[in-house]
Coordinates of C-alpha atoms in Angstrom, one line a residue:
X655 CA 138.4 115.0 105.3
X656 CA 139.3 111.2 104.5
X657 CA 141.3 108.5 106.3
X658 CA 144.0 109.2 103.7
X659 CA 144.4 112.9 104.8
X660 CA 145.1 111.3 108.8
X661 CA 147.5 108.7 107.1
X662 CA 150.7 111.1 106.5
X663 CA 150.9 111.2 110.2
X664 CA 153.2 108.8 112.6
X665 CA 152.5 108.5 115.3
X666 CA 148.7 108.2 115.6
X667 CA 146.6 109.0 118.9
X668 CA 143.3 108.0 119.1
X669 CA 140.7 110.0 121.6
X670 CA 137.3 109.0 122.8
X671 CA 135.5 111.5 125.0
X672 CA 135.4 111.0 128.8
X673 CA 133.5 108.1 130.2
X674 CA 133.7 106.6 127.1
X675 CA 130.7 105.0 125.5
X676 CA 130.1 102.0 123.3
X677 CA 129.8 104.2 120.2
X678 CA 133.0 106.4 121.2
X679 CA 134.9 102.6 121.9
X680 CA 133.7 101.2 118.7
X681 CA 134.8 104.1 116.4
X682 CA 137.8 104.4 118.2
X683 CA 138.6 100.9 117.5
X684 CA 138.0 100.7 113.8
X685 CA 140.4 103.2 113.6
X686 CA 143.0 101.7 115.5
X687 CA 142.4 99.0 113.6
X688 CA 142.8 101.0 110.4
X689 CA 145.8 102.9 111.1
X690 CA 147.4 99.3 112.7
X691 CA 147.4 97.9 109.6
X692 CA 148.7 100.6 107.6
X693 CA 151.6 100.5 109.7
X694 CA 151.5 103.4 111.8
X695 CA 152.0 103.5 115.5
X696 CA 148.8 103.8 116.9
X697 CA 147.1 104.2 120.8
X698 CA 143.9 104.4 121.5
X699 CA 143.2 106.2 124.5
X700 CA 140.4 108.2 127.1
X701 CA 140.9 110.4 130.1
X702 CA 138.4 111.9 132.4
X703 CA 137.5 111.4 136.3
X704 CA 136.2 107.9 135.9
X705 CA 137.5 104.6 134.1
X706 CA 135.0 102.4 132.0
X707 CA 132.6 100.6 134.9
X708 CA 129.7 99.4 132.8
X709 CA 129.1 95.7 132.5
X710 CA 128.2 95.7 129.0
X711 CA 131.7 98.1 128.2
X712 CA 133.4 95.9 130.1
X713 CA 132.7 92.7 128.5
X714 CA 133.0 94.9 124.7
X715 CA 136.7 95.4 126.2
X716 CA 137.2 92.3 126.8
X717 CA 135.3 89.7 124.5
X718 CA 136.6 92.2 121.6
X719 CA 140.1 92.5 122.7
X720 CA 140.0 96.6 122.2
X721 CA 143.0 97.8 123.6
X722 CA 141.7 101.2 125.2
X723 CA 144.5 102.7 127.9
X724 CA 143.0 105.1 130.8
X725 CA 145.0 108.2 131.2
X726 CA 144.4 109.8 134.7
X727 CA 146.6 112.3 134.3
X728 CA 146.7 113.7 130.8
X729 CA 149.6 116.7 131.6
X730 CA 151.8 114.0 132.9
X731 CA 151.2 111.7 130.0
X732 CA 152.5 114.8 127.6
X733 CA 155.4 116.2 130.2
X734 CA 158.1 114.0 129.0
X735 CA 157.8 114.6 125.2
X736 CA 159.3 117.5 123.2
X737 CA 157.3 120.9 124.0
X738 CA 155.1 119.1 126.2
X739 CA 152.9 118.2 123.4
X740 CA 151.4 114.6 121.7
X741 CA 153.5 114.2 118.9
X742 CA 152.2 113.3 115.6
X743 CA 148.4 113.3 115.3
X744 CA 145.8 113.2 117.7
X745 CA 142.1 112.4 116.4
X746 CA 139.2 113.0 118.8
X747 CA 136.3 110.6 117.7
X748 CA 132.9 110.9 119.1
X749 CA 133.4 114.1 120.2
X750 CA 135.6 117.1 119.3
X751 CA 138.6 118.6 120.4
X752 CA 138.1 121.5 122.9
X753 CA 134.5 120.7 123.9
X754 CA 133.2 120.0 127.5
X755 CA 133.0 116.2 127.0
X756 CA 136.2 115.2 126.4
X757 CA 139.7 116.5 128.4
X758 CA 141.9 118.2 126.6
X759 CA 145.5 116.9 125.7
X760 CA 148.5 119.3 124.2
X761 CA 148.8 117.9 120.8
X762 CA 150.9 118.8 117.5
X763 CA 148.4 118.3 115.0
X764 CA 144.4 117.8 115.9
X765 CA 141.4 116.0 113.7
X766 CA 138.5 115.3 114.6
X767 CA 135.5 112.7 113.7
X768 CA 132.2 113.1 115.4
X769 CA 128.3 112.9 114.8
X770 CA 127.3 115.3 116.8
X771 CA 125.9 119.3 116.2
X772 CA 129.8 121.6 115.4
X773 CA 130.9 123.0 118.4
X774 CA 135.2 123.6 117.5
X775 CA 135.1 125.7 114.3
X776 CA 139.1 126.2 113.6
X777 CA 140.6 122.7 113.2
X778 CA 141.3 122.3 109.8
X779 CA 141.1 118.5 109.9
X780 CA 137.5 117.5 110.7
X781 CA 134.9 115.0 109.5
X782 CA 131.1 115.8 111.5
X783 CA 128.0 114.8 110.1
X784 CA 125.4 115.4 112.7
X785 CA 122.5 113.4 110.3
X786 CA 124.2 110.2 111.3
X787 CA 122.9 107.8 114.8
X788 CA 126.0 106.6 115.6
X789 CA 130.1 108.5 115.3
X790 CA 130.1 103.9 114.0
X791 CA 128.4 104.3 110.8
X792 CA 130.5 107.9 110.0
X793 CA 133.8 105.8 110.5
X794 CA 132.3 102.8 108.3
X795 CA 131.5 105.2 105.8
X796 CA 134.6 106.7 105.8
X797 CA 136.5 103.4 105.9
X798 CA 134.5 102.1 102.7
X799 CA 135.2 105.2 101.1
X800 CA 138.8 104.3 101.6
X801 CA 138.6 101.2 100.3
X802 CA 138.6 99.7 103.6
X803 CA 135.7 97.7 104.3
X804 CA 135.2 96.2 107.4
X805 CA 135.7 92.4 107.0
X806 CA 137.4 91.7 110.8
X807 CA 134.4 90.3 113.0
X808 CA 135.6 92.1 116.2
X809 CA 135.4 95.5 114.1
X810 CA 132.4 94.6 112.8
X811 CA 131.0 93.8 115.9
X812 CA 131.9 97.1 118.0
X813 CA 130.7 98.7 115.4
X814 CA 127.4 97.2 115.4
X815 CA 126.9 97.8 118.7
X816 CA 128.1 101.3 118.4
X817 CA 125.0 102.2 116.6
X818 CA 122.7 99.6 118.5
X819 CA 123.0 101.5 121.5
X820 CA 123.3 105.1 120.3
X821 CA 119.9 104.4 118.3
X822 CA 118.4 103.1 121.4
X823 CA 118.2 99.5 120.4
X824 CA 117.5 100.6 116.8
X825 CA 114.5 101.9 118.0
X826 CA 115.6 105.8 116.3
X827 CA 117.4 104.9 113.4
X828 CA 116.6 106.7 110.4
X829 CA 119.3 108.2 108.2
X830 CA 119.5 105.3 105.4
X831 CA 123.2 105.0 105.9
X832 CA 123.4 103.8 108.9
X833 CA 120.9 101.0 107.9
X834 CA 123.2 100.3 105.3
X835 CA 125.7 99.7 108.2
X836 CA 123.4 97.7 110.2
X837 CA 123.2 95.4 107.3
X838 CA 127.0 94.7 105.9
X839 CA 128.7 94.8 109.1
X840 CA 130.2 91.1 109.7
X841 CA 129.1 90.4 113.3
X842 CA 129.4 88.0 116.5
X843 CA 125.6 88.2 117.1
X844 CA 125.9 86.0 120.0
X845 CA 128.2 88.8 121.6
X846 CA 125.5 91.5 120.8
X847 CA 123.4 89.5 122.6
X848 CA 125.6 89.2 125.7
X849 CA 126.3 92.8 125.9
X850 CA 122.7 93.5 125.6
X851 CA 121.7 91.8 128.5
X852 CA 124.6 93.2 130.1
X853 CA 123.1 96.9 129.9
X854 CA 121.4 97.4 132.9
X855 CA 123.0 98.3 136.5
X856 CA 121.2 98.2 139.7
X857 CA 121.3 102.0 139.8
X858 CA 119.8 102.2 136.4
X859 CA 116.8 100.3 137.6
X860 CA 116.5 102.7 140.1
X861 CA 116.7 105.5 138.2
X862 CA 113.3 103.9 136.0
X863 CA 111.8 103.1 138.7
X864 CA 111.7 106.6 140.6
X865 CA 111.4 108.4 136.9
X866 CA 108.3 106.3 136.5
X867 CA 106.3 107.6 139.2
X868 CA 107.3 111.5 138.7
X869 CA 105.2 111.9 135.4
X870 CA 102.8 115.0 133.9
X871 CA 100.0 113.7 132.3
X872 CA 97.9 115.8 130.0
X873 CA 94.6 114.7 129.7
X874 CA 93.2 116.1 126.9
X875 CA 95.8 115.1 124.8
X876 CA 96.7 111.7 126.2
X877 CA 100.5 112.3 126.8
X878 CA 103.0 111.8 129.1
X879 CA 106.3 113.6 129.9
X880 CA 109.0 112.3 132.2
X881 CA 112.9 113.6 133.4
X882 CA 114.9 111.2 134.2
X883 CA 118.1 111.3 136.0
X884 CA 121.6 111.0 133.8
X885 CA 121.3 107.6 132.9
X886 CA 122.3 105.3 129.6
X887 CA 120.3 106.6 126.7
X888 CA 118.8 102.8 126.5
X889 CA 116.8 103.7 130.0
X890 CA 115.0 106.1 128.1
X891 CA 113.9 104.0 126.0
X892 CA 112.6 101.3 128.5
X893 CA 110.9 103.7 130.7
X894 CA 109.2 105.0 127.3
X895 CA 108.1 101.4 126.1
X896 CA 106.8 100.8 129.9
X897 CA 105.0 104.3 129.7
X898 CA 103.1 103.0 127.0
X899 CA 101.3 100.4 128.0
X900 CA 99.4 102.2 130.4
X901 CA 95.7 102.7 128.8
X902 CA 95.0 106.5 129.4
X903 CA 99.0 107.0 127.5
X904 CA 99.0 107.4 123.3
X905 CA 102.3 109.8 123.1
X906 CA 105.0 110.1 125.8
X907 CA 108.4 111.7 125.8
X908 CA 111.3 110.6 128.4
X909 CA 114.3 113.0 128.7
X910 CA 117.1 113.5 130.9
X911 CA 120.2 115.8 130.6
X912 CA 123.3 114.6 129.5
X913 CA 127.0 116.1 129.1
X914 CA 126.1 118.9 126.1
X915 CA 122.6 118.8 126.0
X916 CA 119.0 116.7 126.6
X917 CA 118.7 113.3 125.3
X918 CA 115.0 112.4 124.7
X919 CA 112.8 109.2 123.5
X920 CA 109.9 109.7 122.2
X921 CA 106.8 106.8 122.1
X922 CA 103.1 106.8 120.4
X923 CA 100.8 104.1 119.8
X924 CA 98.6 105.7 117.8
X925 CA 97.6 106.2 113.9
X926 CA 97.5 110.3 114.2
X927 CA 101.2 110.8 116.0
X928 CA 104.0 109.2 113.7
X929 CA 107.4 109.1 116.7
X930 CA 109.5 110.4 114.2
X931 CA 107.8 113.1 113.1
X932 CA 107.4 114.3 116.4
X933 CA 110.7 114.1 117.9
X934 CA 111.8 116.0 114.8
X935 CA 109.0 118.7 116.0
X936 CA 110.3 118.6 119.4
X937 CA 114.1 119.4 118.6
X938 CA 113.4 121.8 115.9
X939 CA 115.8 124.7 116.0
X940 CA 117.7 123.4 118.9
X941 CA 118.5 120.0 117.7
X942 CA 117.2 117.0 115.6
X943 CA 115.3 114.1 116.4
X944 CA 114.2 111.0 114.5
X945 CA 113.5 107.4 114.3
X946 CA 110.6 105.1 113.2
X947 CA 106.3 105.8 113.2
X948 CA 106.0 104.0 117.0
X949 CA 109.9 104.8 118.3
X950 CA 112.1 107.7 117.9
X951 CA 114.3 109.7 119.7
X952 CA 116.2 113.2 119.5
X953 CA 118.8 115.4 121.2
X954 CA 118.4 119.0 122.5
X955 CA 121.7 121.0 122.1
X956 CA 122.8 122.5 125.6
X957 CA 124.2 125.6 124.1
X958 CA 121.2 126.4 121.6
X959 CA 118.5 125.3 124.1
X960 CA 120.0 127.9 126.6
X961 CA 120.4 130.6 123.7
X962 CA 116.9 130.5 122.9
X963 CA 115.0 129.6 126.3
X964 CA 117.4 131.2 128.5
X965 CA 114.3 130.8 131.4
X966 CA 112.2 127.7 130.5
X967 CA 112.5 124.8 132.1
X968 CA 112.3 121.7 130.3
X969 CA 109.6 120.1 131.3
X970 CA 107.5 123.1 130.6
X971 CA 109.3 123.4 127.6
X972 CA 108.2 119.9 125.9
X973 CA 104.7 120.8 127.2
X974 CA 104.5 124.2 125.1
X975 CA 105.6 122.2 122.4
X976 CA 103.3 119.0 122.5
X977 CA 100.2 121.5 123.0
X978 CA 101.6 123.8 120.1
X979 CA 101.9 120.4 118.4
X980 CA 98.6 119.0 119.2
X981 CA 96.6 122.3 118.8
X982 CA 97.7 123.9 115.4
X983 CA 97.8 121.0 113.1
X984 CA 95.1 120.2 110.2
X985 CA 94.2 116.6 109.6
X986 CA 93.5 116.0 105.9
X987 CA 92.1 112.6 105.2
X988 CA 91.6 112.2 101.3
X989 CA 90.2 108.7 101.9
X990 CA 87.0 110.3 103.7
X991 CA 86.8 113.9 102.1
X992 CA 88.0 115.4 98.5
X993 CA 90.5 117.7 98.4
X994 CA 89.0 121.3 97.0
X995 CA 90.9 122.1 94.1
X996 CA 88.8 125.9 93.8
X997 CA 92.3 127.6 96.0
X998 CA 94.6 126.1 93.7
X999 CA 96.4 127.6 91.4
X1000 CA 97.8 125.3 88.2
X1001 CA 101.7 124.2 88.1
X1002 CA 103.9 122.2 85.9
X1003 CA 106.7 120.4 86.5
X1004 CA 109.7 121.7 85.2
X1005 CA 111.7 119.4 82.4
X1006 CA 114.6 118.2 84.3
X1007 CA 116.8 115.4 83.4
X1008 CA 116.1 111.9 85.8
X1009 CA 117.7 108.9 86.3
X1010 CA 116.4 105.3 85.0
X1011 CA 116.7 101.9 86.0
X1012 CA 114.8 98.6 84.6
X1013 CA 114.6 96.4 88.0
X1014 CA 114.9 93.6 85.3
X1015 CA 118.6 94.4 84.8
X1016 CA 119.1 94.1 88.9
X1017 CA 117.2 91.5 89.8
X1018 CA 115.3 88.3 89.0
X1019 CA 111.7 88.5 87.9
X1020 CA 109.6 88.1 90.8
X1021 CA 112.1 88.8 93.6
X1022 CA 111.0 91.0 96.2
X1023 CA 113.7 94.2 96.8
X1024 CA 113.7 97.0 99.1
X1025 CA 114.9 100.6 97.5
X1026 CA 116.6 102.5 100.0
X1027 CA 116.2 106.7 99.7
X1028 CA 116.6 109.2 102.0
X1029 CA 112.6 109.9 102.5
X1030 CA 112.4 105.7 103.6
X1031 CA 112.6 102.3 102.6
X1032 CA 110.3 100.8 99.7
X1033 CA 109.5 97.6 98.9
X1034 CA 108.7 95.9 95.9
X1035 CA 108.5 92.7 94.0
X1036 CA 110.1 93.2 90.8
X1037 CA 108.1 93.0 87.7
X1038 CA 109.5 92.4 83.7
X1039 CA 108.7 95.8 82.7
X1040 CA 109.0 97.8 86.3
X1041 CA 111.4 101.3 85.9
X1042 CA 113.1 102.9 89.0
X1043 CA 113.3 106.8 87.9
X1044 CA 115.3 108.7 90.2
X1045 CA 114.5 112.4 90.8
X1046 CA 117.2 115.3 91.8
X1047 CA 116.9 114.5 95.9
X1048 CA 117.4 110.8 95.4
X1049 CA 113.6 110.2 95.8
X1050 CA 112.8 106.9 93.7
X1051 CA 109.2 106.2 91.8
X1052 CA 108.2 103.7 90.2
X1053 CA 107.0 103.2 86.4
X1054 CA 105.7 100.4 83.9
X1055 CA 107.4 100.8 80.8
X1056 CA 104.7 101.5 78.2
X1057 CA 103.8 104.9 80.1
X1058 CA 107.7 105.6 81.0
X1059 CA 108.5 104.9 77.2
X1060 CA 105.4 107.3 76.2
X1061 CA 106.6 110.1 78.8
X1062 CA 110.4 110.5 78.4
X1063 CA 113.0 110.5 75.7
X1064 CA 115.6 107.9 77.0
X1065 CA 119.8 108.4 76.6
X1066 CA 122.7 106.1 76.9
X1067 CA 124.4 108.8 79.0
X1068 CA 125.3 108.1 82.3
X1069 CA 123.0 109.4 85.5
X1070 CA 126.4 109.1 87.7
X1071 CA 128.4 112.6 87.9
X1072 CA 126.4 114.9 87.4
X1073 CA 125.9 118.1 89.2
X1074 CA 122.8 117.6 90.6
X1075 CA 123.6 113.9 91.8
X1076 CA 126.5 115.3 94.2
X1077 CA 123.7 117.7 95.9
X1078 CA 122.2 114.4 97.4
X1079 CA 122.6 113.5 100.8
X1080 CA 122.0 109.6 100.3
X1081 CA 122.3 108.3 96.9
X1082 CA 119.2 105.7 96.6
X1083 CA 120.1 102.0 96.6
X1084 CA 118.3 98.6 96.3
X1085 CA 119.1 95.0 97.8
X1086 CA 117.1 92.1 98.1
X1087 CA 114.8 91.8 101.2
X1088 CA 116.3 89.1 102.3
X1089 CA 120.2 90.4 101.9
X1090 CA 122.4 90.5 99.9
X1091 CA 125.2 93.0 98.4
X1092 CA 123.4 96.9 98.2
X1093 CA 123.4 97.9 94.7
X1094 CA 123.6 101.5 94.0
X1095 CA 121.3 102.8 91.7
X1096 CA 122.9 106.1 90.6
X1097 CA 126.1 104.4 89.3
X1098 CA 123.6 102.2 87.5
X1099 CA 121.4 104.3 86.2
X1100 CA 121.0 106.5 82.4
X1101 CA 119.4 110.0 82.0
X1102 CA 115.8 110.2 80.8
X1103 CA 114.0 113.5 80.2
X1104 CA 110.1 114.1 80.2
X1105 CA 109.0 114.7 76.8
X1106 CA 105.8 116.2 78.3
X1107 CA 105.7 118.1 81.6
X1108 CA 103.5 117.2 84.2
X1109 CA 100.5 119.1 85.6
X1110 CA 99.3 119.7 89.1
X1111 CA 97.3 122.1 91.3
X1112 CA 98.8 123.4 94.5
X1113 CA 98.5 125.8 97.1
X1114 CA 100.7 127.0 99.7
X1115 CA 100.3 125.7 103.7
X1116 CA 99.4 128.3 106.3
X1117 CA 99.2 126.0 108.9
X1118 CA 100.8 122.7 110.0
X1119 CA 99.3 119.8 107.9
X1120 CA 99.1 115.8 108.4
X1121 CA 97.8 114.0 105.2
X1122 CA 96.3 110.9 104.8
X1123 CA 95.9 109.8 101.5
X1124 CA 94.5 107.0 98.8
X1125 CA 98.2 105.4 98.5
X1126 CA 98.7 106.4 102.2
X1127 CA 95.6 105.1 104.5
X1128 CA 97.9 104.5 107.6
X1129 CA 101.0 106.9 107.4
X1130 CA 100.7 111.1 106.7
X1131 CA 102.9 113.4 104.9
X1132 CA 103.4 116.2 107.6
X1133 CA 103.9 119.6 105.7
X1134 CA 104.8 122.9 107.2
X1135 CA 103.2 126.6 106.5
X1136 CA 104.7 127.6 103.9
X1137 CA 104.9 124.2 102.1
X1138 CA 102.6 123.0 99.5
X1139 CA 99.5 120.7 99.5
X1140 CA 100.0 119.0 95.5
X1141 CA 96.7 117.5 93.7
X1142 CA 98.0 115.9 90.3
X1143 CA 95.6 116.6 87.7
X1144 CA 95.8 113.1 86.2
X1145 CA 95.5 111.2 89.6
X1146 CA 93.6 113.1 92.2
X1147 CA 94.4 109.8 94.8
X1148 CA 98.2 110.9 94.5
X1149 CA 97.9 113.8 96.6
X1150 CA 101.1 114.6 98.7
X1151 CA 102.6 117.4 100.4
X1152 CA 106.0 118.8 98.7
X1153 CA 108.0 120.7 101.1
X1154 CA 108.5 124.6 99.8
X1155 CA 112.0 124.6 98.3
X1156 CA 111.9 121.3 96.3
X1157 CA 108.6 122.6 95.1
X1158 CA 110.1 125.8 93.9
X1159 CA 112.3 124.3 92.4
X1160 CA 111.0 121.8 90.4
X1161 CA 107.6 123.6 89.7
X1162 CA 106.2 126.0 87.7
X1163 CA 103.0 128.3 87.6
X1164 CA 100.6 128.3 84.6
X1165 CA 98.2 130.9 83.7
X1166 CA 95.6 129.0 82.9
X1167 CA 92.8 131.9 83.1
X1168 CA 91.7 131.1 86.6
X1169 CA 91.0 133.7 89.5
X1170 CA 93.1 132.7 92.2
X1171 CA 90.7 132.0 94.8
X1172 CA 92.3 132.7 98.5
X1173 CA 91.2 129.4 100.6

């Protein structure tokens, strides 16, 4: 669905869910702001038992002149028009239309934008991308797409703080796009700054203070899990960052139960435990989680959580799962030990047509970029004869270009539009590191294909893996059974894990005369 699709309609009614929060306000907003200046008549509206209270909301309101009407009695509000319904268009944002969050006005015609996990299946006008930290960044992406951008400060602003909150200060950002957001959004920093120290109530300090001294502590594994009471997702995260300094504490998780599920953050201080990784553990199958190696954070859905432990309380669920995670996990360290290639069997990459992009032709000589993927940020200083290859997922390497020259057979065709590019979920992108407009590589970029294919050995996971390698001394690759562990043969330090369909798919076995040896 795009913003042109909603823009047929007249008049417009924007939704956020009840007890609005900054995120729902902010993408609310944009919109209104969007659909203001195309003309339409426009409201932006929430419902519910309570009106906005918060400080920090309250000042957003104000300081950013958002014109967001309580309606206390929604059946009222619709009485008095034709069939008792909203006429024209009503767009939920935030939330979506029918679910427990949000009250439910008679309306003509229903879309939805939202972030979260599908819950309404038969609207036909919906935009949900549940990969996203904020319902901010899906609006931005859809206003850019649009040709739309957000230039107005106040938008800009909302917006910013939108995903500032929902990511728990930043602190669990980790799809690329919303970074992207983070970083062209035209903001009133000083405003950020007064709504940020505007967060916390007298209630809420309460509520840290009592979750604080109702913890489990496991001492074998040095962790710590606390529920909290319902509370602002930023709470979370200060009880977490508090949790941590305490000497005997490495990992701890802080939940409490929000309107449609469990919202948790998720702390470590330590080399073996990336935050990320582990909230993503956590809320496997019954959510997602994320973040940075120190901070993350995750959400449990209500309705899968109950589906699949009708029974188990919380807190003994996030214990099963820290010991599970704890106990069946291999540490591989290639900087101490050398990886047995006996199991392996021998694999070649399969000739597939990549992407390629002389840094030269972006950037100065010398100028130090970071290359935004999906899998993370990297950065580099460019070089006169540095490549950027791009492979099928949007993953970007990096080549000199005597050995890129001697390995593939170079086109003048374009790497934009073709089949395989659409499959990604972030096209990869560079920018300077200190700013500066985001150039995107794929509409940059011409196809090159490997004149030789490349050789590894491999084997296939059993068991959970964490592996710390030559180009990798302080951050693992997690893999899962049924992944593969990959030892190039012409650069043994390059070890990785490959996750099991990506490998499948862009490997294949060789016969090379070996007994395959069962490790």
């Amino acid at each position: 669905m795009q913003l042109s699709d909603l823009s047929t309609y007249n008049p417009i009614t924007i939704q956020c869910h009840d007890n609005p929060d900054a995120d729902a306000i902010a993408s609310g907003f944009a919109l209104y702001t969007y659909f203001q200046q195309a003309g339409k008549e426009v409201q932006l509206i929430y419902s519910g038992r309570n009106q906005v209270q918060k400080p920090n909301l309250c000042l957003m309101l104000e300081r950013l002149q958002i014109p967001l009407d309580y309606v206390e009695q929604p059946q009222e509000y619709v009485r008095e028009l034709p069939g008792g319904r909203l006429g024209g268009l009503l767009v939920t944002v935030d939330c979506q239309y029918g679910a427990g969050n949000v009250t439910k006005i008679p309306a003509e015609k229903v879309a939805v934008v939202d972030h979260h996990r599908k819950e309404i299946t038969d609207l036909e006008m919906s935009e949900i991308n549940p990969r996203l930290g904020s319902c901010a960044t899906l609006v931005w992406s859809m206003l850019e797409d649009a040709g739309a951008p957000v230039t107005d400060v106040r938008v800009g602003t909302a917006l910013y703080y939108g995903l500032y909150t929902d990511t728990n200060q930043f602190a669990e950002i980790f799809n690329p796009m919303d970074m992207d957001m983070r970083e062209e959004l035209p903001i009133e920093r000083p405003l950020i700054q007064l709504f940020r120290n505007s967060n916390l109530s007298l209630h809420e300090l309460e509520v840290a203070g009592v979750a604080l001294i109702r913890y489990i502590y496991n001492d074998d594994y040095h962790y710590a899990i606390i529920k909290a009471q319902p509370c602002d997702p930023n709470i979370l995260g200060l009880i977490s960052d508090f949790l941590l300094q305490v000497a005997e504490i490495y990992v701890c998780v802080v939940y409490n139960e929000c309107q449609d599920g469990y919202k948790l953050s998720v702390r470590s201080c330590i080399r073996e435990v990336q935050a990320n990784e582990l909230a993503a553990f956590l809320t496997r199958g019954v959510g997602s989680g994320g973040g940075g190696y120190e901070k993350a954070g995750g959400f449990l859905s209500m309705a899968l959580y109950e589906e699949s432990y009708p029974t188990l309380h919380t807190e003994s669920f996030f214990g099963e799962r820290l010991n599970d995670y704890f106990d069946n996990c291999q540490v591989i360290d290639g900087n101490e030990q050398e990886i047995d290639i006996c199991g392996m069997k021998l694999y070649e990459k399969k000739k597939a047509p990549l992407g390629f992009v002389p840094a030269a032709e972006l950037f100065p000589v010398g100028r130090e970029i970071v290359i935004r993927t999906s899998q993370g940020d990297l950065e580099v200083t460019v070089e006169p004869d540095l490549i950027l290859l791009i492979g099928a997922r949007g993953e970007v390497l990096l080549e000199k270009k005597e050995s890129f020259e001697k390995a593939y057979k170079l086109t003048d065709r374009p790497y934009r539009g073709q089949g395989w590019t659409a499959r990604m979920q972030y096209p990869p992108t560079a920018r300077t590191k200190k700013g500066g407009p985001l150039k995107r590589l794929n509409n940059i970029a011409k196809i090159c294909m490997p004149l030789e294919s490349i050789r590894i050995y491999a084997r296939e996971l059993t068991k959970r893996v964490k592996l710390f390698s030559e180009n990798r001394r302080d951050e693992y690759m997690s893999g899962d059974p049924g992944d593969y562990l990959v030892v190039p043969c012409n650069n043994k330090q390059d070890t990785c894990v490959i996750e099991r369909e990506v490998f499948l798919n862009t490997y294949k076995w060789v016969n090379d005369g070996r007994k395959e040896i069962v490790s």
